[in-house]
């Protein structure tokens, strides 16, 4: 039996899935303790229900995914409004540093993947499929390089890469929170951050809800999204491959910096709320569409490769990223973000970081600026280059 949901039904189900995740997060202390995002909890539970239907052949779901791209673009557009030049001047060096660390991670994942594939007498491209193609790259890169792997001689390359990407999406959402929480608690980073940012926190006042102001913030977001489509189409015309949301991020950043030069200011809190709502809905819709049965298609050696990749990612985030990025609260939040996009997607990174900042009720502006910028704009260039390099190296 095929259960088809239209656009409204798909959106409504995603909300129910979020509420289910919220319920279990409140009831199961371990989920709250490790800051697992509610959409991830609900989404994985629903994907298990879908898996049972697939195994038994009794039912299957088909969703209208039209709103997914809209919600994703909206969420990342709101992040673009935080990218002021003033912040860039302060965090410019750290953007470069985090990018370098991410590039190192790409090469580690591919070296580890190919090395383990050879150890199991598998095609080296299986190692690439279970390396940065699926992990740093995510489903988009996997879908792009899968046919290339197949054309180069790897049978089932697309299925292997997509299955590995599914595994990465799940694990990236699960390990980021615990890694960051252990760092924050171990080094008492919240209290230290509050001491360092005391004046900012004291000066911030709770705003009353103003419908006109909220409408103005929404208008800015929609305008940035519209301008972003023009930017994205222009980039595509130059044969550059970017995520669909990058145009909105750039447009929002441009609007933010133009407004900074005038007397008109944006109310970032309102924009962040809209972005949070968009991200929650997107993640719920995205994760409820996970095809967990693809993981069954993974051979045992590939599962071992991916499990080791997760362990290496955790170690890299905990010991390398945290220390090099400053050993402070922002660095700990960045570690959670790195697990998100280093194993899955930038949206998972944002969800991991949002779950943490909500838990501790302390913002991490530097982390929310650096991780999306590197994860969505820069790393895809270097990842595609690295994958191509390894393909030529081991062909």
JSON list of C-alpha atoms in Angstrom, two decimals, residues 175-256:
[
{"chain": "A", "resi": 175, "resn": "UNK", "atom": "CA", "xyz": [27.44, 12.32, 17.98]},
{"chain": "A", "resi": 176, "resn": "UNK", "atom": "CA", "xyz": [27.79, 16.12, 17.69]},
{"chain": "A", "resi": 177, "resn": "UNK", "atom": "CA", "xyz": [25.86, 17.00, 20.84]},
{"chain": "A", "resi": 178, "resn": "UNK", "atom": "CA", "xyz": [27.65, 14.54, 23.17]},
{"chain": "A", "resi": 179, "resn": "UNK", "atom": "CA", "xyz": [31.09, 15.62, 21.89]},
{"chain": "A", "resi": 180, "resn": "UNK", "atom": "CA", "xyz": [30.41, 19.30, 22.50]},
{"chain": "A", "resi": 181, "resn": "UNK", "atom": "CA", "xyz": [28.59, 18.79, 25.80]},
{"chain": "A", "resi": 182, "resn": "UNK", "atom": "CA", "xyz": [31.49, 16.83, 27.24]},
{"chain": "A", "resi": 183, "resn": "UNK", "atom": "CA", "xyz": [33.88, 19.65, 26.29]},
{"chain": "A", "resi": 184, "resn": "UNK", "atom": "CA", "xyz": [31.62, 22.38, 27.68]},
{"chain": "A", "resi": 185, "resn": "UNK", "atom": "CA", "xyz": [31.10, 20.58, 30.99]},
{"chain": "A", "resi": 186, "resn": "UNK", "atom": "CA", "xyz": [34.69, 19.40, 31.35]},
{"chain": "A", "resi": 187, "resn": "UNK", "atom": "CA", "xyz": [36.19, 22.87, 30.94]},
{"chain": "A", "resi": 188, "resn": "UNK", "atom": "CA", "xyz": [33.26, 24.79, 32.50]},
{"chain": "A", "resi": 189, "resn": "UNK", "atom": "CA", "xyz": [33.03, 26.83, 29.30]},
{"chain": "A", "resi": 190, "resn": "UNK", "atom": "CA", "xyz": [29.59, 28.36, 29.84]},
{"chain": "A", "resi": 191, "resn": "UNK", "atom": "CA", "xyz": [30.62, 30.22, 32.99]},
{"chain": "A", "resi": 192, "resn": "UNK", "atom": "CA", "xyz": [33.87, 31.34, 31.38]},
{"chain": "A", "resi": 193, "resn": "UNK", "atom": "CA", "xyz": [31.98, 32.53, 28.32]},
{"chain": "A", "resi": 194, "resn": "UNK", "atom": "CA", "xyz": [29.48, 34.43, 30.43]},
{"chain": "A", "resi": 195, "resn": "UNK", "atom": "CA", "xyz": [32.34, 36.12, 32.26]},
{"chain": "A", "resi": 196, "resn": "UNK", "atom": "CA", "xyz": [34.01, 37.12, 28.99]},
{"chain": "A", "resi": 197, "resn": "UNK", "atom": "CA", "xyz": [30.75, 38.29, 27.36]},
{"chain": "A", "resi": 198, "resn": "UNK", "atom": "CA", "xyz": [29.13, 39.70, 30.52]},
{"chain": "A", "resi": 199, "resn": "UNK", "atom": "CA", "xyz": [28.66, 43.20, 29.15]},
{"chain": "A", "resi": 200, "resn": "UNK", "atom": "CA", "xyz": [26.96, 41.90, 26.00]},
{"chain": "A", "resi": 201, "resn": "UNK", "atom": "CA", "xyz": [24.60, 39.70, 27.99]},
{"chain": "A", "resi": 202, "resn": "UNK", "atom": "CA", "xyz": [23.76, 42.44, 30.49]},
{"chain": "A", "resi": 203, "resn": "UNK", "atom": "CA", "xyz": [23.12, 44.94, 27.72]},
{"chain": "A", "resi": 204, "resn": "UNK", "atom": "CA", "xyz": [20.75, 42.64, 25.86]},
{"chain": "A", "resi": 205, "resn": "UNK", "atom": "CA", "xyz": [17.12, 43.18, 26.79]},
{"chain": "A", "resi": 206, "resn": "UNK", "atom": "CA", "xyz": [14.16, 40.97, 26.13]},
{"chain": "A", "resi": 207, "resn": "UNK", "atom": "CA", "xyz": [12.09, 42.45, 23.32]},
{"chain": "A", "resi": 208, "resn": "UNK", "atom": "CA", "xyz": [8.31, 42.55, 23.29]},
{"chain": "A", "resi": 209, "resn": "UNK", "atom": "CA", "xyz": [6.69, 40.85, 20.32]},
{"chain": "A", "resi": 210, "resn": "UNK", "atom": "CA", "xyz": [5.89, 43.47, 17.69]},
{"chain": "A", "resi": 211, "resn": "UNK", "atom": "CA", "xyz": [3.91, 42.22, 14.69]},
{"chain": "A", "resi": 212, "resn": "UNK", "atom": "CA", "xyz": [5.07, 45.07, 12.44]},
{"chain": "A", "resi": 213, "resn": "UNK", "atom": "CA", "xyz": [8.70, 44.50, 13.36]},
{"chain": "A", "resi": 214, "resn": "UNK", "atom": "CA", "xyz": [8.35, 40.75, 12.82]},
{"chain": "A", "resi": 215, "resn": "UNK", "atom": "CA", "xyz": [6.71, 41.42, 9.46]},
{"chain": "A", "resi": 216, "resn": "UNK", "atom": "CA", "xyz": [9.64, 43.68, 8.50]},
{"chain": "A", "resi": 217, "resn": "UNK", "atom": "CA", "xyz": [12.12, 40.92, 9.41]},
{"chain": "A", "resi": 218, "resn": "UNK", "atom": "CA", "xyz": [10.13, 38.39, 7.38]},
{"chain": "A", "resi": 219, "resn": "UNK", "atom": "CA", "xyz": [10.08, 40.75, 4.40]},
{"chain": "A", "resi": 220, "resn": "UNK", "atom": "CA", "xyz": [13.87, 41.07, 4.56]},
{"chain": "A", "resi": 221, "resn": "UNK", "atom": "CA", "xyz": [14.25, 37.30, 4.57]},
{"chain": "A", "resi": 222, "resn": "UNK", "atom": "CA", "xyz": [11.93, 36.81, 1.60]},
{"chain": "A", "resi": 223, "resn": "UNK", "atom": "CA", "xyz": [13.67, 39.58, -0.37]},
{"chain": "A", "resi": 224, "resn": "UNK", "atom": "CA", "xyz": [17.06, 37.98, 0.36]},
{"chain": "A", "resi": 225, "resn": "UNK", "atom": "CA", "xyz": [15.72, 34.58, -0.75]},
{"chain": "A", "resi": 226, "resn": "UNK", "atom": "CA", "xyz": [14.48, 36.10, -4.01]},
{"chain": "A", "resi": 227, "resn": "UNK", "atom": "CA", "xyz": [17.77, 37.89, -4.70]},
{"chain": "A", "resi": 228, "resn": "UNK", "atom": "CA", "xyz": [19.52, 34.67, -3.75]},
{"chain": "A", "resi": 229, "resn": "UNK", "atom": "CA", "xyz": [17.90, 32.78, -6.60]},
{"chain": "A", "resi": 230, "resn": "UNK", "atom": "CA", "xyz": [19.38, 35.32, -9.03]},
{"chain": "A", "resi": 231, "resn": "UNK", "atom": "CA", "xyz": [22.83, 34.91, -7.46]},
{"chain": "A", "resi": 232, "resn": "UNK", "atom": "CA", "xyz": [22.54, 31.10, -7.52]},
{"chain": "A", "resi": 233, "resn": "UNK", "atom": "CA", "xyz": [21.46, 31.07, -11.17]},
{"chain": "A", "resi": 234, "resn": "UNK", "atom": "CA", "xyz": [24.38, 33.34, -12.07]},
{"chain": "A", "resi": 235, "resn": "UNK", "atom": "CA", "xyz": [26.81, 31.02, -10.31]},
{"chain": "A", "resi": 236, "resn": "UNK", "atom": "CA", "xyz": [25.34, 28.05, -12.17]},
{"chain": "A", "resi": 237, "resn": "UNK", "atom": "CA", "xyz": [25.82, 29.88, -15.47]},
{"chain": "A", "resi": 238, "resn": "UNK", "atom": "CA", "xyz": [29.53, 30.05, -14.64]},
{"chain": "A", "resi": 239, "resn": "UNK", "atom": "CA", "xyz": [29.56, 26.25, -14.21]},
{"chain": "A", "resi": 240, "resn": "UNK", "atom": "CA", "xyz": [30.14, 26.54, -10.48]},
{"chain": "A", "resi": 241, "resn": "UNK", "atom": "CA", "xyz": [28.39, 23.96, -8.31]},
{"chain": "A", "resi": 242, "resn": "UNK", "atom": "CA", "xyz": [26.97, 25.32, -5.08]},
{"chain": "A", "resi": 243, "resn": "UNK", "atom": "CA", "xyz": [24.18, 24.28, -2.72]},
{"chain": "A", "resi": 244, "resn": "UNK", "atom": "CA", "xyz": [20.84, 25.91, -3.59]},
{"chain": "A", "resi": 245, "resn": "UNK", "atom": "CA", "xyz": [20.87, 28.00, -0.43]},
{"chain": "A", "resi": 246, "resn": "UNK", "atom": "CA", "xyz": [24.19, 29.75, -0.96]},
{"chain": "A", "resi": 247, "resn": "UNK", "atom": "CA", "xyz": [22.63, 32.59, -2.98]},
{"chain": "A", "resi": 248, "resn": "UNK", "atom": "CA", "xyz": [20.25, 33.43, -0.15]},
{"chain": "A", "resi": 249, "resn": "UNK", "atom": "CA", "xyz": [23.10, 33.47, 2.36]},
{"chain": "A", "resi": 250, "resn": "UNK", "atom": "CA", "xyz": [25.14, 35.85, 0.20]},
{"chain": "A", "resi": 251, "resn": "UNK", "atom": "CA", "xyz": [22.16, 38.13, -0.48]},
{"chain": "A", "resi": 252, "resn": "UNK", "atom": "CA", "xyz": [21.29, 38.27, 3.22]},
{"chain": "A", "resi": 253, "resn": "UNK", "atom": "CA", "xyz": [24.88, 39.13, 4.11]},
{"chain": "A", "resi": 254, "resn": "UNK", "atom": "CA", "xyz": [24.87, 41.91, 1.49]},
{"chain": "A", "resi": 255, "resn": "UNK", "atom": "CA", "xyz": [21.62, 43.36, 2.87]},
{"chain": "A", "resi": 256, "resn": "UNK", "atom": "CA", "xyz": [22.94, 43.15, 6.43]}
]
